[in-house]
XYZ file of C-alpha atoms in Angstrom:
746
model
C -0.102 0.108 -0.023
C 1.584 3.012 -1.162
C 1.496 6.346 1.167
C -1.482 8.334 -0.150
C -3.556 5.312 0.651
C -1.991 4.762 3.989
C -3.184 8.414 4.515
C -6.504 7.851 3.616
C -7.326 4.554 5.580
C -5.983 5.962 8.421
C -8.311 8.855 7.850
C -11.217 6.332 7.636
C -10.412 4.716 10.733
C -9.534 7.315 12.858
C -12.442 9.390 11.824
C -10.053 12.256 10.703
C -11.865 13.312 7.906
C -15.755 12.813 7.242
C -16.555 9.949 4.928
C -18.679 12.511 2.596
C -14.652 13.505 1.528
C -13.156 10.252 1.099
C -13.878 9.677 -2.744
C -12.501 13.255 -2.734
C -9.561 13.061 -0.371
C -8.619 9.773 -2.594
C -8.791 11.655 -5.678
C -6.752 14.421 -4.033
C -4.083 12.311 -2.764
C -3.786 10.617 -6.069
C -4.953 7.514 -4.786
C -7.560 7.357 -8.435
C -5.110 7.464 -11.555
C -5.217 10.506 -13.427
C -6.129 10.785 -17.166
C -2.543 10.670 -18.266
C -2.001 7.485 -16.141
C -4.904 5.727 -17.810
C -3.884 6.521 -21.140
C -0.043 5.602 -20.198
C -1.830 1.960 -18.832
C -3.752 1.094 -21.854
C -1.319 1.903 -24.042
C 1.166 -0.359 -22.349
C -1.456 -2.945 -21.670
C -3.131 -3.235 -25.148
C 0.460 -3.179 -26.543
C 1.870 -6.479 -24.387
C -1.438 -8.159 -24.617
C -2.122 -7.775 -28.095
C 1.342 -8.547 -29.456
C 1.328 -11.483 -27.248
C -1.787 -12.804 -28.595
C -0.588 -12.397 -32.271
C 2.397 -14.637 -31.167
C 0.092 -17.215 -29.851
C -2.109 -17.462 -32.759
C 0.752 -18.341 -34.786
C 1.852 -21.014 -32.663
C -1.700 -22.434 -31.806
C -2.286 -22.082 -35.828
C 1.079 -24.513 -35.992
C 0.060 -26.794 -33.508
C -3.462 -27.497 -35.369
C -2.802 -30.791 -37.065
C -3.507 -29.867 -40.665
C -3.921 -32.422 -43.281
C -3.659 -29.956 -46.075
C -0.996 -28.202 -45.293
C 2.442 -29.647 -46.505
C 5.450 -29.259 -44.408
C 6.873 -26.661 -46.854
C 4.095 -24.500 -46.188
C 3.985 -24.874 -42.528
C 7.965 -23.627 -42.463
C 7.441 -20.834 -44.774
C 4.652 -19.826 -42.517
C 6.801 -19.814 -39.146
C 10.107 -18.630 -40.909
C 8.310 -15.679 -42.811
C 6.694 -14.790 -39.489
C 10.202 -14.863 -37.625
C 11.733 -12.827 -40.441
C 9.233 -10.378 -40.489
C 9.649 -9.759 -37.137
C 13.346 -9.572 -36.821
C 13.006 -6.895 -39.851
C 10.449 -4.696 -37.847
C 13.059 -5.240 -34.428
C 15.993 -4.051 -37.115
C 13.925 -1.171 -38.663
C 12.997 0.465 -35.146
C 16.649 0.063 -33.897
C 17.740 1.928 -36.794
C 15.272 4.640 -36.126
C 16.139 4.374 -32.208
C 12.725 4.327 -31.423
C 9.906 2.372 -29.111
C 12.012 0.870 -26.674
C 9.257 -1.221 -25.647
C 8.097 -2.660 -29.030
C 11.506 -3.349 -29.635
C 11.640 -5.884 -26.935
C 8.477 -7.431 -27.682
C 9.497 -8.054 -30.815
C 12.201 -10.103 -29.233
C 10.046 -11.716 -27.199
C 7.805 -12.677 -30.221
C 10.738 -13.783 -32.114
C 11.630 -16.142 -29.415
C 8.213 -17.556 -29.218
C 8.399 -18.282 -32.674
C 11.738 -19.947 -32.419
C 10.503 -22.280 -29.703
C 7.453 -22.837 -32.473
C 9.782 -23.115 -35.464
C 11.652 -26.276 -33.287
C 8.981 -27.882 -32.134
C 7.404 -28.116 -35.932
C 10.971 -29.609 -36.821
C 11.054 -32.029 -34.351
C 7.327 -33.154 -35.197
C 7.948 -33.027 -38.913
C 11.426 -35.142 -38.606
C 10.908 -37.025 -35.661
C 13.547 -35.794 -33.874
C 14.341 -34.793 -30.250
C 13.464 -37.853 -28.815
C 14.713 -36.626 -25.420
C 12.899 -33.412 -24.558
C 16.034 -31.829 -23.122
C 17.480 -31.188 -26.349
C 14.321 -28.938 -27.610
C 14.840 -26.597 -24.928
C 18.698 -26.557 -24.932
C 18.719 -25.896 -28.592
C 15.652 -23.157 -28.109
C 17.609 -21.417 -24.746
C 20.872 -21.314 -26.687
C 19.492 -19.618 -29.977
C 17.726 -17.061 -28.379
C 20.571 -16.144 -25.877
C 21.778 -13.509 -28.028
C 18.369 -11.706 -28.150
C 17.897 -12.090 -24.377
C 21.199 -10.520 -24.163
C 20.558 -7.193 -25.988
C 16.804 -7.013 -25.205
C 17.342 -5.890 -21.425
C 13.537 -7.244 -21.273
C 13.077 -8.941 -17.979
C 10.314 -10.749 -19.121
C 12.506 -12.753 -21.920
C 15.224 -13.367 -19.221
C 12.570 -15.206 -17.233
C 11.708 -17.303 -20.422
C 15.131 -17.990 -20.764
C 15.597 -19.061 -17.305
C 12.529 -21.252 -17.536
C 13.447 -22.862 -20.498
C 17.130 -23.376 -18.659
C 15.403 -25.272 -15.550
C 13.027 -27.159 -18.036
C 16.317 -28.239 -19.884
C 18.182 -28.887 -16.771
C 15.307 -31.363 -15.483
C 14.528 -33.392 -18.697
C 18.953 -33.670 -19.120
C 19.024 -35.521 -15.389
C 15.931 -37.342 -15.773
C 17.173 -39.371 -18.603
C 21.044 -39.206 -17.668
C 22.261 -41.671 -14.950
C 25.071 -41.127 -12.976
C 27.696 -43.818 -11.876
C 27.321 -45.422 -8.483
C 24.098 -43.310 -7.771
C 20.412 -44.977 -6.727
C 17.610 -43.070 -6.706
C 17.819 -40.943 -3.915
C 21.633 -39.981 -5.047
C 20.203 -38.844 -8.495
C 17.183 -37.045 -7.318
C 19.545 -35.352 -4.986
C 21.186 -34.466 -8.028
C 18.557 -33.002 -10.004
C 17.452 -30.807 -6.984
C 20.577 -29.748 -6.339
C 21.251 -28.664 -9.728
C 17.836 -26.840 -9.883
C 18.758 -24.988 -6.788
C 21.940 -23.676 -7.465
C 21.234 -22.637 -11.152
C 18.489 -20.222 -9.499
C 20.734 -19.199 -6.549
C 23.079 -18.004 -8.843
C 20.037 -16.610 -10.925
C 19.001 -14.478 -7.878
C 22.177 -13.012 -7.506
C 22.432 -11.799 -11.346
C 19.096 -10.764 -11.187
C 19.868 -8.639 -7.900
C 23.691 -7.393 -9.909
C 21.859 -6.452 -13.042
C 18.590 -5.729 -12.990
C 18.114 -4.244 -9.521
C 20.740 -1.886 -10.277
C 19.205 -0.369 -13.401
C 17.245 2.750 -13.121
C 13.527 3.238 -13.035
C 13.692 4.650 -17.166
C 15.625 1.631 -18.193
C 12.575 -0.502 -16.673
C 9.267 0.965 -18.047
C 8.390 1.689 -21.746
C 10.255 4.511 -24.022
C 7.520 5.637 -25.596
C 8.078 9.535 -25.507
C 4.368 9.970 -26.727
C 2.619 8.212 -23.942
C 5.048 7.799 -20.908
C 6.052 11.507 -20.551
C 6.259 11.004 -16.704
C 4.692 13.515 -14.371
C 5.014 14.500 -11.028
C 2.575 12.195 -9.698
C 3.861 9.309 -11.950
C 7.623 9.822 -10.904
C 6.427 9.436 -7.124
C 4.837 6.154 -8.073
C 7.599 5.042 -9.732
C 10.064 6.079 -6.770
C 7.480 3.842 -4.743
C 7.453 1.135 -6.948
C 11.470 1.272 -7.011
C 11.690 0.969 -3.375
C 11.198 -2.640 -3.874
C 13.130 -4.961 -6.091
C 11.730 -5.598 -9.657
C 9.018 -8.003 -10.008
C 11.017 -10.273 -11.760
C 13.702 -10.642 -9.039
C 10.779 -11.741 -6.820
C 10.000 -14.391 -9.378
C 13.254 -15.765 -9.378
C 13.217 -15.884 -5.703
C 10.565 -17.807 -5.355
C 12.121 -20.336 -7.876
C 15.333 -20.241 -5.697
C 13.168 -20.753 -2.432
C 11.276 -23.640 -4.148
C 14.621 -25.269 -5.104
C 16.276 -24.818 -1.737
C 13.275 -25.946 0.270
C 12.752 -29.269 -1.924
C 16.351 -29.791 -1.678
C 15.926 -29.631 2.389
C 13.067 -32.036 2.780
C 14.083 -34.364 -0.532
C 15.382 -37.196 1.890
C 13.039 -36.977 4.631
C 12.128 -40.611 3.960
C 15.729 -41.813 4.000
C 16.104 -44.103 6.909
C 19.796 -45.589 5.483
C 21.772 -42.888 5.691
C 21.930 -39.163 7.913
C 25.302 -37.867 6.286
C 23.121 -36.748 3.348
C 20.301 -34.936 4.939
C 22.744 -33.031 7.124
C 24.921 -31.878 4.329
C 21.359 -31.075 2.299
C 19.950 -29.179 6.092
C 23.216 -27.448 6.127
C 23.206 -26.004 2.652
C 19.521 -24.951 3.261
C 20.869 -23.175 6.289
C 23.808 -21.307 4.495
C 20.965 -20.120 1.860
C 18.485 -18.746 4.801
C 21.464 -16.753 6.085
C 22.411 -15.174 3.129
C 18.671 -14.416 2.508
C 18.585 -12.823 5.808
C 21.746 -10.631 5.233
C 21.026 -9.874 1.527
C 17.134 -8.679 2.689
C 17.581 -7.629 5.742
C 20.562 -6.030 6.971
C 21.802 -4.856 3.677
C 18.671 -3.725 2.165
C 14.876 -4.723 3.679
C 12.588 -6.389 1.676
C 9.570 -7.801 3.199
C 8.644 -10.299 0.635
C 11.844 -12.164 0.168
C 11.825 -12.703 3.688
C 8.520 -13.990 3.789
C 9.643 -16.310 1.234
C 12.198 -17.216 4.042
C 9.744 -17.493 6.534
C 7.516 -19.938 4.557
C 10.796 -22.155 3.671
C 11.507 -22.205 7.455
C 8.335 -23.321 8.361
C 7.776 -25.892 6.045
C 11.467 -27.500 6.498
C 10.709 -27.653 9.888
C 7.192 -28.915 10.077
C 7.989 -31.563 7.749
C 10.941 -32.570 9.561
C 9.199 -32.693 12.690
C 5.886 -34.304 11.155
C 8.769 -37.262 10.357
C 9.172 -37.729 13.941
C 6.232 -36.842 15.611
C 3.771 -38.932 13.386
C 5.374 -42.214 13.273
C 2.941 -43.842 15.775
C -0.012 -41.643 14.374
C -1.109 -40.649 18.029
C -3.130 -37.830 18.951
C -0.495 -35.865 21.005
C 1.855 -35.751 17.738
C -0.882 -33.909 15.892
C -1.459 -31.343 18.621
C 2.398 -30.930 18.977
C 2.287 -30.140 15.211
C -0.545 -27.726 15.375
C 1.058 -26.193 18.380
C 4.628 -25.855 16.723
C 2.960 -24.389 13.570
C 0.781 -21.979 15.293
C 4.147 -20.662 17.401
C 6.485 -20.482 14.004
C 3.405 -18.641 11.846
C 2.841 -16.442 14.813
C 6.970 -15.495 15.122
C 7.058 -15.014 11.501
C 4.273 -12.591 11.432
C 6.072 -10.432 14.246
C 9.296 -10.514 12.861
C 7.968 -9.436 9.011
C 5.693 -6.862 10.469
C 9.096 -5.378 12.350
C 10.868 -5.569 8.952
C 7.918 -3.733 7.358
C 7.853 -1.092 9.822
C 11.688 -0.539 9.469
C 11.407 -0.911 5.585
C 8.183 1.792 5.908
C 10.508 4.024 8.036
C 13.358 4.566 5.953
C 11.154 5.352 2.936
C 8.996 7.726 4.570
C 11.009 11.230 4.483
C 11.751 10.372 0.657
C 8.097 9.912 0.227
C 7.094 13.273 1.974
C 9.701 15.071 -0.118
C 8.359 13.737 -3.315
C 4.686 14.592 -2.093
C 5.820 18.264 -1.334
C 5.008 19.183 -4.693
C 1.399 18.127 -4.552
C 0.107 19.290 -0.834
C 0.289 22.648 0.929
C 2.230 22.861 4.525
C -1.181 22.246 6.288
C -1.991 18.635 4.508
C 1.934 17.714 4.723
C 1.839 18.175 8.467
C -1.298 16.264 8.974
C 0.205 13.425 6.803
C 3.248 13.579 8.905
C 1.048 13.199 11.722
C -0.974 10.206 10.314
C 2.142 8.781 9.259
C 3.653 8.582 12.703
C 0.503 6.960 14.085
C 0.762 4.170 11.406
C 3.990 3.830 12.083
C 3.603 3.099 15.764
C 0.470 0.956 15.269
C 2.559 -2.314 14.942
C -0.728 -4.073 15.194
C -2.778 -2.908 12.818
C -3.827 -5.343 9.675
C -3.266 -2.556 7.385
C 0.202 -2.505 8.217
C 0.997 -6.113 7.558
C 1.444 -6.620 3.820
C -0.733 -8.926 1.824
C 1.550 -11.804 1.358
C 2.079 -12.168 5.230
C -1.335 -12.327 5.753
C -1.363 -15.225 3.117
C 1.244 -16.733 5.151
C -0.460 -16.305 8.193
C -4.040 -17.757 6.806
C -2.089 -20.804 4.981
C -0.062 -21.690 8.246
C -3.467 -21.225 10.205
C -5.204 -23.677 7.842
C -2.154 -25.956 7.889
C -2.568 -26.064 11.876
C -5.814 -26.596 11.875
C -5.684 -29.573 10.012
C -3.405 -31.032 12.488
C -5.776 -29.860 15.087
C -8.414 -31.935 13.327
C -6.796 -34.818 13.293
C -5.914 -34.599 17.090
C -9.510 -34.251 17.879
C -10.787 -36.988 15.612
C -8.261 -39.361 17.192
C -9.650 -38.810 20.776
C -13.372 -38.486 19.635
C -13.039 -41.904 18.077
C -12.215 -43.677 20.833
C -15.472 -41.902 22.672
C -17.574 -43.073 19.794
C -18.814 -39.135 19.311
C -18.138 -39.315 15.639
C -21.208 -41.739 15.091
C -23.208 -39.424 16.166
C -24.154 -36.237 13.580
C -25.747 -33.621 16.171
C -22.913 -34.345 18.732
C -20.311 -33.549 16.278
C -22.435 -30.456 15.033
C -22.063 -29.344 19.024
C -18.601 -29.686 19.157
C -18.442 -27.608 15.723
C -20.492 -25.009 17.264
C -18.217 -24.940 20.453
C -14.980 -24.527 18.708
C -16.377 -21.478 16.889
C -17.614 -20.193 20.024
C -14.301 -20.414 21.471
C -12.302 -18.971 18.478
C -14.652 -16.091 18.520
C -13.612 -15.745 21.917
C -10.121 -15.799 21.441
C -10.246 -13.281 18.652
C -12.249 -10.700 20.964
C -9.568 -11.232 23.592
C -6.731 -11.319 21.221
C -8.381 -7.972 19.549
C -7.473 -6.040 22.752
C -4.393 -7.365 23.684
C -2.876 -7.609 19.852
C -1.492 -11.307 20.141
C -0.291 -12.773 17.376
C -0.270 -16.492 18.937
C -3.799 -15.829 20.183
C -4.651 -14.719 16.858
C -2.878 -17.488 15.396
C -4.375 -20.170 17.718
C -8.265 -18.681 17.452
C -7.951 -19.063 13.816
C -6.948 -22.440 14.034
C -9.902 -23.424 16.471
C -12.298 -21.884 14.225
C -11.651 -23.594 10.874
C -11.696 -26.649 12.752
C -14.849 -26.106 14.356
C -16.198 -24.733 10.700
C -14.946 -28.123 9.503
C -16.907 -30.289 12.150
C -20.017 -28.371 11.756
C -19.878 -29.005 7.436
C -19.199 -32.903 8.680
C -22.286 -32.839 10.742
C -24.502 -31.097 8.237
C -23.559 -33.658 5.633
C -24.376 -36.821 7.897
C -27.188 -35.497 9.446
C -30.695 -36.047 8.031
C -31.247 -32.653 6.587
C -32.301 -32.438 2.983
C -29.348 -31.545 0.399
C -29.833 -27.748 -0.259
C -31.259 -26.994 2.855
C -27.853 -27.941 4.466
C -25.787 -25.821 2.524
C -28.371 -22.458 3.203
C -27.654 -23.665 7.205
C -24.022 -23.386 6.334
C -24.529 -20.424 4.421
C -26.018 -18.274 7.055
C -23.901 -19.342 9.794
C -20.620 -18.429 8.017
C -22.322 -15.386 6.696
C -22.786 -14.040 10.424
C -19.527 -15.472 11.365
C -17.901 -13.334 8.966
C -19.638 -10.306 10.037
C -18.645 -10.576 13.659
C -15.429 -12.076 14.028
C -12.951 -9.161 14.106
C -10.029 -10.402 11.505
C -9.499 -9.488 8.028
C -7.793 -12.991 6.737
C -10.692 -15.111 8.711
C -13.471 -12.598 6.713
C -11.545 -13.115 3.694
C -12.088 -17.093 3.635
C -15.620 -16.899 5.120
C -16.470 -14.595 2.350
C -14.988 -17.325 -0.290
C -16.586 -19.855 1.390
C -19.975 -17.717 1.054
C -19.655 -17.310 -2.397
C -18.726 -20.745 -3.124
C -22.203 -22.108 -1.327
C -24.018 -19.305 -3.335
C -22.369 -20.694 -6.536
C -23.322 -24.035 -5.921
C -26.827 -23.211 -5.250
C -27.276 -21.148 -8.482
C -26.036 -24.336 -9.810
C -28.303 -26.476 -7.672
C -31.164 -24.325 -9.070
C -30.254 -24.539 -12.883
C -29.335 -21.018 -12.812
C -25.450 -20.884 -12.912
C -25.730 -18.228 -15.530
C -26.358 -15.471 -12.744
C -22.913 -16.465 -11.161
C -20.637 -14.331 -13.496
C -23.041 -11.367 -13.384
C -23.577 -11.501 -9.951
C -20.132 -11.861 -8.276
C -18.769 -9.197 -10.975
C -21.252 -7.012 -9.656
C -20.625 -7.385 -6.176
C -17.010 -6.916 -6.702
C -17.466 -3.609 -8.851
C -19.688 -2.452 -5.908
C -17.110 -3.134 -3.114
C -14.542 -1.748 -4.747
C -16.172 1.375 -6.726
C -18.703 2.137 -4.357
C -16.985 1.263 -0.962
C -17.023 5.145 0.198
C -20.788 5.072 -0.985
C -21.866 2.337 0.966
C -20.199 3.422 4.205
C -21.948 6.849 3.964
C -25.652 4.465 4.370
C -23.877 3.300 7.709
C -23.930 5.004 11.093
C -20.367 5.965 11.842
C -19.945 3.632 14.593
C -19.683 1.098 12.356
C -17.605 2.159 9.742
C -14.081 0.792 10.574
C -16.129 -3.157 11.052
C -17.865 -2.216 7.770
C -15.037 -1.098 5.798
C -13.043 -4.128 6.350
C -16.192 -6.399 5.741
C -16.472 -4.742 2.309
C -12.628 -4.869 1.821
C -12.845 -8.482 2.122
C -16.058 -9.220 0.341
C -14.122 -7.117 -2.461
C -11.197 -9.476 -2.641
C -13.407 -12.371 -1.932
C -15.960 -11.903 -4.939
C -13.085 -11.291 -7.251
C -11.104 -14.350 -6.931
C -14.377 -16.533 -7.189
C -15.659 -14.309 -10.053
C -11.807 -15.709 -11.378
C -12.161 -18.994 -10.593
C -15.503 -20.206 -11.755
C -14.835 -17.856 -15.225
C -13.163 -20.942 -16.344
C -15.139 -23.630 -14.864
C -18.631 -22.798 -16.105
C -17.639 -21.993 -19.762
C -18.355 -25.036 -21.572
C -20.688 -25.148 -24.703
C -21.728 -29.182 -24.398
C -23.793 -30.891 -21.937
C -21.984 -32.033 -19.038
C -22.936 -33.207 -15.119
C -23.161 -29.965 -13.391
C -24.132 -29.537 -9.560
C -26.321 -32.054 -8.774
C -29.658 -31.110 -9.739
C -31.820 -34.251 -9.434
C -29.583 -36.144 -11.015
C -30.461 -34.296 -14.945
C -28.251 -33.033 -17.260
C -28.527 -29.154 -17.539
C -26.905 -26.973 -20.515
C -24.891 -23.802 -19.513
C -26.199 -20.721 -21.425
C -22.654 -19.270 -21.671
C -24.036 -16.364 -23.836
C -26.693 -15.361 -21.479
C -23.540 -15.750 -18.720
C -21.314 -13.522 -20.908
C -24.225 -11.234 -21.709
C -24.822 -10.205 -17.726
C -20.849 -10.250 -17.228
C -21.188 -7.322 -20.049
C -23.642 -5.923 -18.310
C -21.554 -5.458 -14.912
C -18.371 -4.308 -16.962
C -20.602 -1.438 -18.489
C -21.434 -0.375 -14.929
C -18.228 -0.469 -14.180
C -16.941 1.370 -16.791
C -19.970 4.149 -16.165
C -18.850 4.245 -12.498
C -15.441 4.969 -13.305
C -16.162 7.629 -15.741
C -18.488 9.153 -13.419
C -15.630 9.729 -11.174
C -13.618 12.140 -13.954
C -16.917 14.011 -14.717
C -17.067 12.199 -17.984
C -20.535 11.746 -19.999
C -21.588 8.312 -20.923
C -23.003 9.844 -24.363
C -19.876 11.755 -24.675
C -16.774 10.161 -27.306
C -14.881 8.853 -24.313
C -18.210 7.410 -23.001
C -19.018 5.633 -26.298
C -15.594 4.369 -26.953
C -15.488 2.422 -23.784
C -18.794 1.090 -24.004
C -17.945 -0.076 -27.374
C -14.880 -1.554 -26.368
C -16.531 -3.142 -23.390
C -19.161 -4.913 -25.742
C -16.262 -5.898 -28.247
C -14.355 -7.060 -25.173
C -17.554 -9.444 -23.847
C -18.196 -10.519 -27.225
C -14.920 -12.076 -27.423
C -14.750 -13.576 -24.280
C -17.711 -15.378 -25.530
C -14.954 -17.904 -27.093
C -11.899 -16.839 -25.521
C -12.657 -18.047 -21.699
C -11.881 -15.583 -19.003
C -10.860 -12.789 -21.108
C -13.489 -9.969 -19.719
C -13.490 -11.379 -16.522
C -9.817 -10.763 -16.155
C -10.051 -7.747 -17.750
C -12.451 -6.037 -15.721
C -10.495 -7.056 -12.294
C -7.884 -5.470 -13.829
C -9.072 -2.338 -14.251
C -10.857 -2.067 -10.813
C -7.215 -2.544 -9.935
C -5.867 0.144 -12.094
C -9.064 2.324 -10.580
C -8.518 2.028 -6.948
C -4.476 1.472 -7.323
C -4.614 -1.992 -5.650
C -1.354 -3.675 -6.995
C -2.335 -6.808 -5.075
C -5.707 -7.165 -6.975
C -3.717 -6.028 -10.389
C -1.437 -8.804 -9.623
C -4.060 -11.163 -9.058
C -5.808 -10.233 -12.874
C -2.488 -10.396 -14.365
C -1.562 -13.837 -12.736
C -4.788 -15.278 -14.039
C -5.137 -13.957 -17.126
C -1.741 -15.662 -17.883
C -3.133 -19.066 -16.454
C -5.934 -18.922 -18.812
C -3.819 -18.743 -21.443
C -2.297 -22.409 -20.299
C -6.133 -23.497 -19.533
C -7.286 -22.442 -22.769
C -4.979 -24.483 -24.889
C -5.571 -27.873 -23.183
C -9.273 -26.965 -23.495
C -11.087 -29.459 -25.697
C -14.257 -28.148 -26.371
C -12.785 -26.377 -29.550
C -10.223 -27.022 -31.732
C -6.815 -25.535 -31.977
C -7.950 -23.656 -35.285
C -10.890 -21.867 -33.782
C -8.438 -20.939 -30.647
C -6.037 -19.576 -33.317
C -8.359 -17.582 -35.117
C -9.940 -16.292 -31.677
C -6.605 -15.401 -29.856
C -5.845 -13.895 -33.840
C -9.265 -11.599 -33.327
C -8.263 -10.456 -29.940
C -4.921 -9.515 -30.838
C -5.902 -7.580 -33.695
C -8.954 -5.656 -31.672
C -6.170 -5.126 -28.934
C -3.805 -3.167 -30.873
C -6.535 -1.386 -33.112
C -7.421 -0.152 -29.863
C -4.216 1.218 -29.005
C -3.587 2.632 -32.514
C -6.995 4.688 -31.797
C -5.660 5.817 -28.196
C -2.387 7.005 -29.504
C -4.068 8.822 -32.264
C -7.107 10.450 -30.965
C -5.111 11.325 -27.699
C -1.229 11.121 -27.095
C -0.826 14.080 -29.578
C -3.109 16.786 -28.011
C -4.729 15.697 -24.791
C -1.476 14.272 -23.157
C 0.614 17.244 -23.879
C -1.875 19.462 -23.018
C -2.414 17.304 -19.537
C 1.536 17.738 -19.429
C 1.636 21.092 -19.658
C -1.028 21.693 -16.995
C 0.584 19.611 -14.647
C 3.975 21.271 -15.348
C 2.494 24.873 -14.952
C 0.312 23.561 -11.560
C 3.723 22.235 -10.230
C 5.667 25.415 -10.880
C 2.825 27.340 -9.327
C 3.205 25.600 -6.252
C 6.646 25.750 -6.136
C 6.702 29.495 -6.595
C 4.043 29.924 -3.712
C 6.173 27.644 -1.439
C 9.076 29.712 -2.262
C 7.635 33.135 -1.278
C 5.974 31.965 1.675
């Protein structure tokens, strides 16, 4: 969360500004993006997605099992596309223009190279060992990777290298090695490669200036004071690709540390591997806590430590499958996760304290002396409030929630073994009473923790509450209550707990469960088409109309209501992204059990409702900027949403992910933006393997998407870049100089 968002949230929580002024305050502090920021966002997004879509269309087209096209025609098509891409790149290099476009052309050329190698191997039946394909692919694109200075292309190259290494070690045997040693060599080589890659990323990528990691389009990406401030805040952390490489390194070294966990014959190798893992942990702590604080990297280390310790502890505590072992594992996990969250919060406050001074200097252009003093006061209060959930990064909260869920499983194992010996598990009513009692205990612990600010109590309450809900679900399944009624009962119970339990992560998971029950019931009553539109509408209202909703709630309930609305917003967005793929099929199938009958999912109706919800979101965003729906901008926006909705009928998940990304951009929610981008990438892979349409239809659909997006970008640049952006930049520069002169006089 950036500093303006912290200030807005703090003002809302402590009633330092009226709720009626929340939208104005957010716009004044640049929480809402400016017109220039929107144009830059659409320019870069449409260019990247459109270019990648064209490359994927070619890959899908070649992968289609053509019977009429000869091998020479296929090779001519791929090689012609490759030559055309390189020619365009050379032409732009000669003119020294459009750095981002040049980088994308090299990325497209690299993808086409892989398609060409796959076509060659398929045609001439070469490459019996798959590692050869990835090795040659990585080798051929290495010059482009070196000259592109494009992190996405570097990640592609690193992924090819990892895949090549694993494929090679799988088919290559080493002398005097058994299966255990072979696996250690494989995972050890993977850990070494990714650790070296992480250090290279830190040395080269992290030392690049902000201008080298952004678009060089002079027309669209002209920096403003607001954009520069946001950019400085972004560069306060590492580049996003560095976090991806850090995650790969964490996975490899963690896998290596627990690989020999069931090897009872030799203790030398586990000790060596654990020593290597400890050295890696020491380096990460030194690099990202002592040298430069980075909370996400430290979260990787904490997660790795929790996994390794829990795996080795479970190895010895669960040998006899006794109840005490499950209880000890649950308490150990609760203690470790609590200590990790406390340490990470301390690191987050330390990092924020180091950047507060520079943030105040950057904001001095946009606010007057009175506003700056208020912000300074709010910032100091936020720094002192170490237990405020808004000061806890989202990835730390995810670590806390996953640890709590896993601890609840151990706790359920402990209770189940005890209850099984008493015969209580044979009575559904008894199980339900135990579940309700556990929920009551969890609620009391949450209330007590809310006053004492104890992370251990919070984690313990989370564990007990989840275990209680699991027993309630089991009792409802085993009871004599009819099938849809038990879902209704659990939905009402979960809704009540979501409202009253004072924990954001509990409310988020509870909201996910509520929306899952809602989707189930709509499917049961043969109305699954409503799910997409309804979830989209809930996400839109909770994110874009949050302050309007709070105006209708009494002031004493603003804090609780704000957290509930925030949890509902994230949960509805996540559930929308999940079911937008699950439901969209065009064939009869068994869906939710509806009297054992088949029903057809009318995806045209579903996409129509989702399109209407997206139009409502566009209307709300335009209303923020006083743009009329019947104006030129409004008509273009509405037409673009409708076209995207039509295309999304055949390209699964496109409109849903686009809606989430736009909502994230409108509210400057980087977490939600990352979720939307990640879902979009996952949908591409899922769409390739979807069996209800042929690769030819997929190729044409993706080709249409790429052409439409690039055409929209061309219209955007043609209409706005020459006049509106220059005028906007002139106004910003004039306002900045006027503020500077006023401050100089004062």
